[in-house]
Coordinates of C-alpha atoms and ligand atoms in Angstrom, one line a residue:
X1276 CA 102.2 122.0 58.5
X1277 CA 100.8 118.9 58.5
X1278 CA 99.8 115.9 60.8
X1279 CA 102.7 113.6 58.7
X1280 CA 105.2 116.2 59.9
X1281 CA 104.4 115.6 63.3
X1282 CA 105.5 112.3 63.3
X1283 CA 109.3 111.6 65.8
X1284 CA 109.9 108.0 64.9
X1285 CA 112.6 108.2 67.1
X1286 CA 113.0 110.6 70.1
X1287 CA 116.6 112.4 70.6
X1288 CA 117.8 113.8 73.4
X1289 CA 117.8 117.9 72.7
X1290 CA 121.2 119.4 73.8
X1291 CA 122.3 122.5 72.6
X1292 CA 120.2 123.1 70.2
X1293 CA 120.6 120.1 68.7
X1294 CA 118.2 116.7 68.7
X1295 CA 121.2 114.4 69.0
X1296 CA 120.4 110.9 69.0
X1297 CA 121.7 108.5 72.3
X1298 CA 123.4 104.9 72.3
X1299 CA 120.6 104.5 75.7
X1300 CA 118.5 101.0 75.5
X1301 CA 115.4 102.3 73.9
X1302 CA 111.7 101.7 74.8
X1303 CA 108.7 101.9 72.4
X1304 CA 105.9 104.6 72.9
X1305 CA 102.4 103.4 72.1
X1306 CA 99.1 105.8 71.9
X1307 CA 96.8 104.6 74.0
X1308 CA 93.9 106.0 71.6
X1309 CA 94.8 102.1 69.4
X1310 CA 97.5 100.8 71.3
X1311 CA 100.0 101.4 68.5
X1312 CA 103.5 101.7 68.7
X1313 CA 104.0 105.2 67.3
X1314 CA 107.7 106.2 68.4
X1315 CA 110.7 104.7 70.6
X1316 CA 112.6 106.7 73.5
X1317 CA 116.1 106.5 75.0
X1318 CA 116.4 105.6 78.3
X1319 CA 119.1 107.6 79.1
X1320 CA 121.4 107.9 82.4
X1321 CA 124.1 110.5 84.1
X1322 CA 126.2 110.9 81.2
X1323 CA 123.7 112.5 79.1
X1324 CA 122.2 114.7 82.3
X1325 CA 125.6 115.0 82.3
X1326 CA 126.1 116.7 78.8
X1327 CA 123.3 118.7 79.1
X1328 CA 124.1 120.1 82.4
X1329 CA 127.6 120.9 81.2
X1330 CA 125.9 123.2 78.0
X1331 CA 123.3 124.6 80.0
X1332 CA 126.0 125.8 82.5
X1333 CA 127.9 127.9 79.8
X1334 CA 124.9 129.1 77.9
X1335 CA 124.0 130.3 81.6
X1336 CA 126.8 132.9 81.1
X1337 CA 125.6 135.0 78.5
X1338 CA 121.5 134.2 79.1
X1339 CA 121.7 135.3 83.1
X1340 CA 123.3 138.5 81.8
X1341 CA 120.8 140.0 79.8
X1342 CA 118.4 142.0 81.1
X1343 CA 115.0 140.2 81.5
X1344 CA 113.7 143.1 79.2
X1345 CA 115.5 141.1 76.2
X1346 CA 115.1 137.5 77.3
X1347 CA 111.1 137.9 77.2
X1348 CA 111.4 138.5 73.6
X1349 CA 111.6 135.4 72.9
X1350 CA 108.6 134.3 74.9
X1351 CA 106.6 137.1 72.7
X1352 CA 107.7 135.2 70.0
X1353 CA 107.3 131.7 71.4
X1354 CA 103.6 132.5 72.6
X1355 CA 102.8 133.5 68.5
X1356 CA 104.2 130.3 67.7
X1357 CA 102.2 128.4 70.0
X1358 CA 99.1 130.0 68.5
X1359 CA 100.0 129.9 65.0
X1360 CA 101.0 125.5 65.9
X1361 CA 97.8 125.0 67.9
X1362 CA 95.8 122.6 66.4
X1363 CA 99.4 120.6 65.4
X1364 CA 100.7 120.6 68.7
X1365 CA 97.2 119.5 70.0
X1366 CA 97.3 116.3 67.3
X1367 CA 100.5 115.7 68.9
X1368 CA 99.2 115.3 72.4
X1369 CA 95.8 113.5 71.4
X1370 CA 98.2 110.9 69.7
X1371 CA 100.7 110.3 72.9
X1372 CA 98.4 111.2 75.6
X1373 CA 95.0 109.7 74.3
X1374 CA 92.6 112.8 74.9
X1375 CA 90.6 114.4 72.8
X1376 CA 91.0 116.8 70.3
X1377 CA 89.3 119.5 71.9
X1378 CA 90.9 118.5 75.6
X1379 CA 94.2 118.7 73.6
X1380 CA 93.5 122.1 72.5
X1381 CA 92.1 123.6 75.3
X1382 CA 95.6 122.0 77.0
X1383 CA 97.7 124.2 74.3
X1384 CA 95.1 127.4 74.9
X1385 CA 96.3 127.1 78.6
X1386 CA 100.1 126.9 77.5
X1387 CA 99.7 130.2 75.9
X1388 CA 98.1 131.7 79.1
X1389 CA 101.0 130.1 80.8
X1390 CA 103.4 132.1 78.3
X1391 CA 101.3 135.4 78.7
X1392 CA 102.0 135.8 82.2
X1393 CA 106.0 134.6 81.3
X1394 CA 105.9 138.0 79.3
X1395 CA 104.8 139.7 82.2
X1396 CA 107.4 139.2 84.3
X1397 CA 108.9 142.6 83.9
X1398 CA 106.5 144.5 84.6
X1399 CA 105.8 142.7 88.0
X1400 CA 109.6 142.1 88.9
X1401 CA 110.2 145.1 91.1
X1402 CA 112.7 145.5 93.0
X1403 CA 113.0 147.0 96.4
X1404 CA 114.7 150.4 96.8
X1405 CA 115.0 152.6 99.8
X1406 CA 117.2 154.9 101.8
X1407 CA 117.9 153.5 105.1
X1408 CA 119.7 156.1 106.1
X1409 CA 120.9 159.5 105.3
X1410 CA 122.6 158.7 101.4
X1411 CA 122.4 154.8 102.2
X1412 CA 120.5 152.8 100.2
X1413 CA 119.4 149.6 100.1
X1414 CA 118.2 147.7 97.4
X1415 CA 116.8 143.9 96.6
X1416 CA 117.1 142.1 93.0
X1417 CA 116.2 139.0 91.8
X1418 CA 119.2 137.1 90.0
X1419 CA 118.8 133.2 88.8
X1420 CA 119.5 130.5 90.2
X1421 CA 121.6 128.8 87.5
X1422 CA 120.9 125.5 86.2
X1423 CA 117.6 124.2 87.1
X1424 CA 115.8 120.7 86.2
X1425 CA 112.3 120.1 85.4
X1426 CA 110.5 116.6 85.6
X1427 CA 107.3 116.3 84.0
X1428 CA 104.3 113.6 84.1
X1429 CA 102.1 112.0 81.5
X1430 CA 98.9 113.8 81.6
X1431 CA 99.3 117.2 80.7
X1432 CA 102.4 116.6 77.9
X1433 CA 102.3 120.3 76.7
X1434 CA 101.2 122.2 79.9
X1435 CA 103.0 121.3 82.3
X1436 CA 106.6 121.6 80.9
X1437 CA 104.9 125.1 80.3
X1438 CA 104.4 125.6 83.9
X1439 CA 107.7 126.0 84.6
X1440 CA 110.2 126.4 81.4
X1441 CA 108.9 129.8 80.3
X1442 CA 108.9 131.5 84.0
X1443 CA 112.3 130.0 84.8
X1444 CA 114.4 130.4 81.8
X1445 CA 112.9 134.3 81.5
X1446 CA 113.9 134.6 84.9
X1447 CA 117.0 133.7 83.4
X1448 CA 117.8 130.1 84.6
X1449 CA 119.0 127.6 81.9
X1450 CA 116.9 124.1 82.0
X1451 CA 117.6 120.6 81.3
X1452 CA 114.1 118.9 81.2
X1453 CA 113.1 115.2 81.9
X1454 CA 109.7 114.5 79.9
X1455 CA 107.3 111.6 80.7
X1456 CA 108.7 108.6 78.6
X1457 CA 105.5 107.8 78.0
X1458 CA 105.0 111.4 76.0
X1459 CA 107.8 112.1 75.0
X1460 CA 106.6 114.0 71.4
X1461 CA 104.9 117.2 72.7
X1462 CA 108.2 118.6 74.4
X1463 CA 110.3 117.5 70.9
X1464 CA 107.8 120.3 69.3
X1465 CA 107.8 123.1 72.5
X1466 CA 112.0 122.8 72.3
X1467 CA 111.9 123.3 68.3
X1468 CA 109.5 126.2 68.3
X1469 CA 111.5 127.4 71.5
X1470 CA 114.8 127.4 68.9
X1471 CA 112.2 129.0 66.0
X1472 CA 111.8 132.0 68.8
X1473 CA 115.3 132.4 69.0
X1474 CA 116.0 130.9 72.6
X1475 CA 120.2 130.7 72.4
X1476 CA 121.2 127.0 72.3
X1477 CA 121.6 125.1 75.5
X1478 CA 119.4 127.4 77.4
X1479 CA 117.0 124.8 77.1
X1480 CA 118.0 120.9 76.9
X1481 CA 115.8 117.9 76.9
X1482 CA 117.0 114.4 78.3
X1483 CA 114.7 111.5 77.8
X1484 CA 114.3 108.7 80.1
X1485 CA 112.8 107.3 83.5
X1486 CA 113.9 106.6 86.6
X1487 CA 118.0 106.7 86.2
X1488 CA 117.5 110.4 84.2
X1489 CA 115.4 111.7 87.7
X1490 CA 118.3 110.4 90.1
X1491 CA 120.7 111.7 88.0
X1492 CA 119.2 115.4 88.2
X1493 CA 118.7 114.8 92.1
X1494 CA 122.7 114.1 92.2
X1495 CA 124.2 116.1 90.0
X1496 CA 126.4 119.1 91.7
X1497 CA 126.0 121.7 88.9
X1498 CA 122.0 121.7 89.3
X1499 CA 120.4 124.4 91.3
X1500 CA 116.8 123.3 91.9
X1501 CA 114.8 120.4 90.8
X1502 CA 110.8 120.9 90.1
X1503 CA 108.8 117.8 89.7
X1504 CA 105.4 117.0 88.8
X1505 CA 103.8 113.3 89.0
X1506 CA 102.3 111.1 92.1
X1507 CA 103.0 111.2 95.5
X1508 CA 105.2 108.0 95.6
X1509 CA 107.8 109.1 93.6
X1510 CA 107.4 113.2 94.7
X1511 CA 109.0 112.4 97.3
X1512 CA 111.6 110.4 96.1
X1513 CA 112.5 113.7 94.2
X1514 CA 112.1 116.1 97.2
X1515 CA 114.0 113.8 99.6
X1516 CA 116.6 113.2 97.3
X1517 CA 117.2 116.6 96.0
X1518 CA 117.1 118.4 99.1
X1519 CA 119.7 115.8 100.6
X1520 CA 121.7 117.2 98.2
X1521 CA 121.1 120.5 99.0
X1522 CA 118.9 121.8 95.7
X1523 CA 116.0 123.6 96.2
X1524 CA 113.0 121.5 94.9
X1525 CA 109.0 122.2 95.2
X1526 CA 107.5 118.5 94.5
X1527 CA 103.4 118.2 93.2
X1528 CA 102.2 114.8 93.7
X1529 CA 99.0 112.7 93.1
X1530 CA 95.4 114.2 94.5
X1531 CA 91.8 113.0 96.0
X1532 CA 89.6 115.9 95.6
X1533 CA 86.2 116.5 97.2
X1534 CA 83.1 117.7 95.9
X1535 CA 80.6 118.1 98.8
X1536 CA 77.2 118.3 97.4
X1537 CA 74.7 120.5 99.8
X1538 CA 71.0 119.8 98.9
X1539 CA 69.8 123.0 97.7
X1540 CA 72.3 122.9 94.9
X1541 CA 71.7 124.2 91.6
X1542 CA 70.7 120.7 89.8
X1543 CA 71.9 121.1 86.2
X1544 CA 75.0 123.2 87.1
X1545 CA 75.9 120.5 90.0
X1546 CA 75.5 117.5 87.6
X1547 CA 77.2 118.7 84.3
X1548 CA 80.2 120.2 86.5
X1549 CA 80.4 117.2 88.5
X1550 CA 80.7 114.6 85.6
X1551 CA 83.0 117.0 83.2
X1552 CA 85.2 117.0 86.4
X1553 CA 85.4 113.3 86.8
X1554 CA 85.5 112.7 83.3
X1555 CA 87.3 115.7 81.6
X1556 CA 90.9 114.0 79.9
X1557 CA 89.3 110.7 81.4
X1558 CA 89.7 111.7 85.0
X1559 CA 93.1 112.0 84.5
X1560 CA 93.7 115.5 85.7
X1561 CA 95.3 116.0 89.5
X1562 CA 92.3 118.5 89.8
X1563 CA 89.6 115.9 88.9
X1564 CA 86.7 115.3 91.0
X1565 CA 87.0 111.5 92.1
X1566 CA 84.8 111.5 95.8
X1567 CA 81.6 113.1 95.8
X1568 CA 79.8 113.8 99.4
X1569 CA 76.8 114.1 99.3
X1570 CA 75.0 115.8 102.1
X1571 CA 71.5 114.9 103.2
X1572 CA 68.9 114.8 100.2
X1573 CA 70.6 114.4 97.4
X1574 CA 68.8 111.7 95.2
X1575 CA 68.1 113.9 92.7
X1576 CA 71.2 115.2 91.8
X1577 CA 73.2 112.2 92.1
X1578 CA 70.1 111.1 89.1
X1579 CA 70.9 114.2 87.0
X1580 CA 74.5 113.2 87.3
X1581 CA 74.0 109.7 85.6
X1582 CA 72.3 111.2 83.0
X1583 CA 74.6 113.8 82.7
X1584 CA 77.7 110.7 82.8
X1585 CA 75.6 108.8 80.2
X1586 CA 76.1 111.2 77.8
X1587 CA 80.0 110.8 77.8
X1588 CA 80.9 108.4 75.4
X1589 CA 84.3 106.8 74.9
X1590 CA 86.2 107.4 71.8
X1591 CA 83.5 110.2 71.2
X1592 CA 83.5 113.0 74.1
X1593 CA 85.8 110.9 76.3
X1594 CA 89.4 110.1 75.4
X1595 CA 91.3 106.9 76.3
X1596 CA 93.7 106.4 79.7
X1597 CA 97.3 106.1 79.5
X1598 CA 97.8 102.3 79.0
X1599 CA 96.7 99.1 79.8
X1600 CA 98.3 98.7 83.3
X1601 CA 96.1 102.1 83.6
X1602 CA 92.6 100.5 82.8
X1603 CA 93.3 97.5 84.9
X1604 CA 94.0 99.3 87.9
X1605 CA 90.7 101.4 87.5
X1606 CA 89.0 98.5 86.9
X1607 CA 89.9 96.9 90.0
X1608 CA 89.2 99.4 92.3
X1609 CA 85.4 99.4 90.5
X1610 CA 85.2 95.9 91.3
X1611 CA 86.6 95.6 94.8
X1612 CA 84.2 98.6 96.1
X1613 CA 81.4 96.8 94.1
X1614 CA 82.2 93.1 95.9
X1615 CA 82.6 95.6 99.4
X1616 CA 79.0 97.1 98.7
X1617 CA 79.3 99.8 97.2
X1618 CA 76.4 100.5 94.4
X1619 CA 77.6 101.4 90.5
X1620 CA 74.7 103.6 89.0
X1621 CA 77.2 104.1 85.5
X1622 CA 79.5 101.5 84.5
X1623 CA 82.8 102.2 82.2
X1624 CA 84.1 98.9 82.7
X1625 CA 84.5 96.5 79.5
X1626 CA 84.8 99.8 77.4
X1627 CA 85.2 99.1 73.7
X1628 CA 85.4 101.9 70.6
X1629 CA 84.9 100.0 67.8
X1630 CA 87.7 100.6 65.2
X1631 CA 89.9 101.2 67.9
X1632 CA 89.7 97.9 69.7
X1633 CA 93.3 97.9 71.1
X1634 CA 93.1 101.5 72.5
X1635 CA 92.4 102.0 76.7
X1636 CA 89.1 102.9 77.6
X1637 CA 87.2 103.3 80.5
X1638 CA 83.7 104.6 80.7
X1639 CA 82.5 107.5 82.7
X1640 CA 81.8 105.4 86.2
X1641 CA 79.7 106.8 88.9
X1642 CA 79.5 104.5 92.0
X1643 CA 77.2 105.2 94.9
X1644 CA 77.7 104.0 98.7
X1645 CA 81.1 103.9 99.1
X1646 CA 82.3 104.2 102.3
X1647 CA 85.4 106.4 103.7
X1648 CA 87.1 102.9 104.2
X1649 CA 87.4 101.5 100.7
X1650 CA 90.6 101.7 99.0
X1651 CA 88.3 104.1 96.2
X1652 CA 87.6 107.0 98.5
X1653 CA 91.2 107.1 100.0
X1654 CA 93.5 106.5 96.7
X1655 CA 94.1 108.1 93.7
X1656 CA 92.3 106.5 90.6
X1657 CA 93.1 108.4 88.1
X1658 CA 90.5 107.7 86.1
X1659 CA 86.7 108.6 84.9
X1660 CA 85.2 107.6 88.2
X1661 CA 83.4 109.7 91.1
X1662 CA 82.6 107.4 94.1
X1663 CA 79.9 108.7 96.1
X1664 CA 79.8 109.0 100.3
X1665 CA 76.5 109.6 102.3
X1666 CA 76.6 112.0 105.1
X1667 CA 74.2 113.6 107.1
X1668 CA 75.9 116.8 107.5
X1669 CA 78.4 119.6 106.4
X1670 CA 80.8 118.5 109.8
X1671 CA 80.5 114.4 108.7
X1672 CA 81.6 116.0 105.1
X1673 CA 84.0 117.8 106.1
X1674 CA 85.7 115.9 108.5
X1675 CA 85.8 112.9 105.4
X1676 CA 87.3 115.6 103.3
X1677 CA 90.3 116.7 105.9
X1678 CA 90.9 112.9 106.6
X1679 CA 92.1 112.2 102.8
X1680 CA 96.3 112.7 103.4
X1681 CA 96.2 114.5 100.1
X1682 CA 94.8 118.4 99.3
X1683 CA 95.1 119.7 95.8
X1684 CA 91.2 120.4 95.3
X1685 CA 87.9 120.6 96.7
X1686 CA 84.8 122.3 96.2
X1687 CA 81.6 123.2 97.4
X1688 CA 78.3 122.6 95.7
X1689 CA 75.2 125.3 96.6
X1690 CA 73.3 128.5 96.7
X1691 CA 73.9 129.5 100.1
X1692 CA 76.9 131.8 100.9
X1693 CA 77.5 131.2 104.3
X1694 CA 77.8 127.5 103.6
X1695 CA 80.2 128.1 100.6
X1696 CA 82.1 130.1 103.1
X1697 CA 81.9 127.8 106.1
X1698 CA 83.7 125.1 103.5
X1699 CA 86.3 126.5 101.8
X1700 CA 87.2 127.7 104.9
X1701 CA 87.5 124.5 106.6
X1702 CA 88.7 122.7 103.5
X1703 CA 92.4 120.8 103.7
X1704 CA 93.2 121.8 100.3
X1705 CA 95.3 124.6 98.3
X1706 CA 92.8 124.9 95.3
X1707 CA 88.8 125.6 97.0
X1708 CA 85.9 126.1 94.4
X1709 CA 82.7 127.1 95.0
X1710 CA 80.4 125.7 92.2
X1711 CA 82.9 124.9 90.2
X1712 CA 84.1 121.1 89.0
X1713 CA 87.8 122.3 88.7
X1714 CA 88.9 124.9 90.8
X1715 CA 92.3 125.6 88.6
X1716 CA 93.2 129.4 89.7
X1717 CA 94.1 130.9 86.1
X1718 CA 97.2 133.5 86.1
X1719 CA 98.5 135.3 87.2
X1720 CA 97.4 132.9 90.6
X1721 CA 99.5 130.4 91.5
X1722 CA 99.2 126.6 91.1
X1723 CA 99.9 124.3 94.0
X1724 CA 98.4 122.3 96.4
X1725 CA 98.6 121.0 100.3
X1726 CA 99.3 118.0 102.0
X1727 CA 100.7 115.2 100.7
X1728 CA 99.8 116.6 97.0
X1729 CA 102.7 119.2 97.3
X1730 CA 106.0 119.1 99.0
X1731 CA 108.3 122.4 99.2
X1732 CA 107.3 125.5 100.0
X1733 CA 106.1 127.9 97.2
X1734 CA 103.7 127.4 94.0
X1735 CA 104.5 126.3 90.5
X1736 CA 103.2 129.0 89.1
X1737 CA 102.2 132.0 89.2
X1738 CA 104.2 134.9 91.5
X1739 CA 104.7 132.2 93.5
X1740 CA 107.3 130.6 91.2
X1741 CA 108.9 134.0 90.7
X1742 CA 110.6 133.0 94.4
X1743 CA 111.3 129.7 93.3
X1744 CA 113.3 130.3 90.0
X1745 CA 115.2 133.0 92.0
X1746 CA 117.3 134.1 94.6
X1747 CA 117.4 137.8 96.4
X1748 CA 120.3 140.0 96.2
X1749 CA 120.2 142.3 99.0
X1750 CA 123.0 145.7 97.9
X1751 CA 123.8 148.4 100.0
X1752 CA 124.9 152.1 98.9
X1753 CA 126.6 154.8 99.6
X1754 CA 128.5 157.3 97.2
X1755 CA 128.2 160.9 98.9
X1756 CA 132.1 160.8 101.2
X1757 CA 130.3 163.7 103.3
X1758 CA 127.5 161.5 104.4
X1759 CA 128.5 160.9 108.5
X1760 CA 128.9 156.7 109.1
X1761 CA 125.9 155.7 111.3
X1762 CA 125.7 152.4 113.7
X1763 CA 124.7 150.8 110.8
X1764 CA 126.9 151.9 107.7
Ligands
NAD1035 P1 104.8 109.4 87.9 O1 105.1 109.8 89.3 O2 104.7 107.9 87.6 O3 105.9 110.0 86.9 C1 106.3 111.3 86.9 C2 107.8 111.4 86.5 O4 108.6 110.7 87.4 C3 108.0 110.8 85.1 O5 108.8 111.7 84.4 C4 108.7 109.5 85.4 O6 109.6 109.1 84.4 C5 109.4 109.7 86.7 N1 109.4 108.6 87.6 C6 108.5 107.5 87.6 N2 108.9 106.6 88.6 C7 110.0 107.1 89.2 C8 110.9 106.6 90.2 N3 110.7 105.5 90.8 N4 112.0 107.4 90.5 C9 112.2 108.5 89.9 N5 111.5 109.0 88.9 C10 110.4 108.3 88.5 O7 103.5 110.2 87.5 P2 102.7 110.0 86.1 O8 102.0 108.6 86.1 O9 103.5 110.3 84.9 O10 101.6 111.1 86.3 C11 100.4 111.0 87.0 C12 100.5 111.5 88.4 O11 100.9 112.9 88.4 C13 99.2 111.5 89.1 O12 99.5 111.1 90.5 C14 98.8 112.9 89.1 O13 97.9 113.3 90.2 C15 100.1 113.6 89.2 N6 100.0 115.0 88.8 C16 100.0 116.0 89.7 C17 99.8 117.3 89.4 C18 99.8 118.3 90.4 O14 99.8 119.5 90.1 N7 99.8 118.0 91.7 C19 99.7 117.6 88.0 C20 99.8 116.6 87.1 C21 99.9 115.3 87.5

């Protein structure tokens, strides 16, 4: 297949198992890579939620019934196709979402991780059994919720529908899923090779959209639980509204993580992690390292860092951000910690890539002296930028770190075990890393942060989202008449 076939000049809703095309206002879809207008999406509303719910419901009859044993085949299948598609799929997302090639791909290598664990589900779903008394037996399964909703965000177009579609519907849920309408493409391609694997129709259902698609999955009666990925603001939106109306609903939002650099770290390993961290998919990752404190004597890392930065190149080894709106916004918060005093050492402002003129760039940015205060070492940038704080000890660190209202990441830079330890320990986050940029757990561990970077109670994936996308059924019993009735049976 090639690139020209991966082209959806218009994006249709998918409802079972068929891309039908909506009478919704449309809005255009531009790649930020040139700022072209490469598709148009429906902005659709309850009655198509509607449909899908309604076709998900029935194909929920005959999907929740087979054994789990059956329904991973087609994640078997799916995962092959995922391989076989990579470097397509991966074109797809460099177009819509603006990263590179190779970010793209490593973004489709992680979806097939994703589906390997999916096919491992039956071997880890056991259930309970136990005689609780004399021929009694009690016994837990886990049966499926029903219909379930899915809300994605822009920056991971392919993953993160994959965090939660293969685990839930092989847990034998039916979906309707709300894609970014900003990248919209990638999920047209995971629901076609989903039909190539032989999901049944309307086990799986896409509705396109924005706001009026997400309160229409938070309302609607026939949907069991809503998961939701994007920024804080509107996670809890979702949670609040869903779990008003009684859904079950885990909620990840927007993240600040830490790096806190001790002095005897490892130079090299410090500066490259730290600057692919901040500038990996353009520091548009909710695991990206955006404040770096430094503890102490640090000069000489926070040197090998710019280096390291300089060599990140825009349109080259660093891809473009979302839109304009985007660059603007990291722009500004450059320039208002600049005019407040803080120092930039690398400056992505003004980014052009010639031939691409129109695209959204912002070079890698490291900004020194910022103080806990500024609006850039409390918000979320979402952008290539790490702003630097001076402190003078692992406590001040620390206590900057656990003061930030969100807690998806953080790590520790050194050599010395006992002060790895002491951090992660102390660390307000779900995800700790010691020496590492991105402390992403890979399956079969769970996803998920604290704070105000995560609302609900278990993971997104993982074994954690095996208690999410199901419910226990506790049965007790007894076949043997002879057996004497006890106080409890
Ligand atoms: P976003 O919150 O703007 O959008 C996410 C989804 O919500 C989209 O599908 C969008 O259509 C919908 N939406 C937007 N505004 C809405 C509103 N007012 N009411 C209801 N629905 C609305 O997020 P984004 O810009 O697409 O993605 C970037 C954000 O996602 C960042 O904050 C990033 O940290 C976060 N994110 C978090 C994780 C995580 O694991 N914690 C992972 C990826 C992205």
């Amino acid at each position: 297949m090639t690139m020209e076939t991966l082209s959806y000049p218009e994006v249709k809703n998918f409802i079972n198992g068929n891309f039908v095309a909506s009478d919704a206002k449309q809005m255009n879809v531009f790649s930020p890579l040139n700022g072209a207008s490469i598709s148009k999406v429906p902005l659709s509303g309850m009655k198509e939620v509607d449909q899908a719910v309604q076709v998900a419901k029935e194909a929920f009859k005959a999907w929740s019934n087979q054994p789990i044993k059956e329904r991973v085949q087609v994640f078997f299948r799916f995962r092959s196709l995922l391989e076989k598609n990579k470097s397509e799929i991966a074109q797809l997302v460099h177009l819509e979402n603006g990263k590179t090639i190779g970010e793209a791909e490593a973004e489709v290598a992680k979806g097939i991780e994703l589906c390997e664990f999916t096919c491992s589900l039956p071997q880890l779903l056991h259930d309970e059994i136990l005689e609780v008394s004399k021929g009694v037996e009690c016994r837990t399964s886990h049966a499926p919720l029903g219909v379930v909703a899915c809300i994605t965000p822009f920056n991971f177009p392919h993953m993160v529908p994959l965090w939660t579609l293969p685990n839930a519907l092989c847990l034998g849920n039916t979906m309707v899923m709300k894609p970014s309408e900003h990248v919209p493409l990638s999920t047209i391609r995971i629901a076609e090779l989903l039909k190539e694997a032989g999901l049944p129709d309307g086990v799986f259902n896409l509705v396109n959209g924005d706001k009026e698609v997400v309160e229409a999955i938070c309302d609607h009666p026939d949907i069991e639980a809503v998961s939701f990925v994007g920024s804080t603001r509107v996670a809890k939106i979702v949670y609040q509204r869903a779990t008003s109306n009684l859904k079950r609903c885990v909620a990840l939002g927007g993240a600040k993580n830490h790096l806190i650099v001790l002095p005897d770290a490892h130079v090299q390993m410090t500066a490259s992690n730290v600057a692919a961290s901040m500038s990996g998919c353009a520091g548009q990752r909710c695991m990206a390292a955006s404040a770096m404190v430094a503890v102490g004597k640090v000069d000489h890392i926070i040197e090998a860092l710019c280096e390291e930065a300089r060599k990140i190149i825009p349109g080259k080894n660093l891809g473009s951000v979302i839109s304009k709106e985007a660059k603007i916004r990291i722009e500004r918060y450059i320039n208002e910690a600049e005019a407040a005093g803080a120092k930039v050492l690398v400056d992505g402002r003004n980014a052009i890539v010639e031939g691409a003129e129109d695209g959204y760039y912002v070079g890698p940015t490291v900004i020194d002296f910022v103080t806990p205060d500024m609006a850039i070492a409390k918000e979320e940038v979402f952008g290539p930028v790490i702003a630097i704080m001076r402190s003078n000890s692992v406590d001040e660190a620390l206590a900057i770190e656990n003061g930030s209202n969100y807690g998806n990441a953080a790590a520790v830079f050194t050599q010395n075990g006992g002060m790895a330890r002491y951090v992660t320990e102390r660390a307000s986050a779900g995800m700790v890393g010691v020496n590492i940029g991105v402390p992403v757990p890979r399956e079969p561990f769970s996803f998920g942060g604290w704070n105000e970077s995560k609302f609900g109670v278990s993971d997104i994936t993982g074994k954690s989202s095996i208690e999410f996308w199901t419910k226990l059924k506790k049965t007790t019993t007894k076949w043997n008449p002879e057996d004497r009735t006890n106080w409890m049976s």
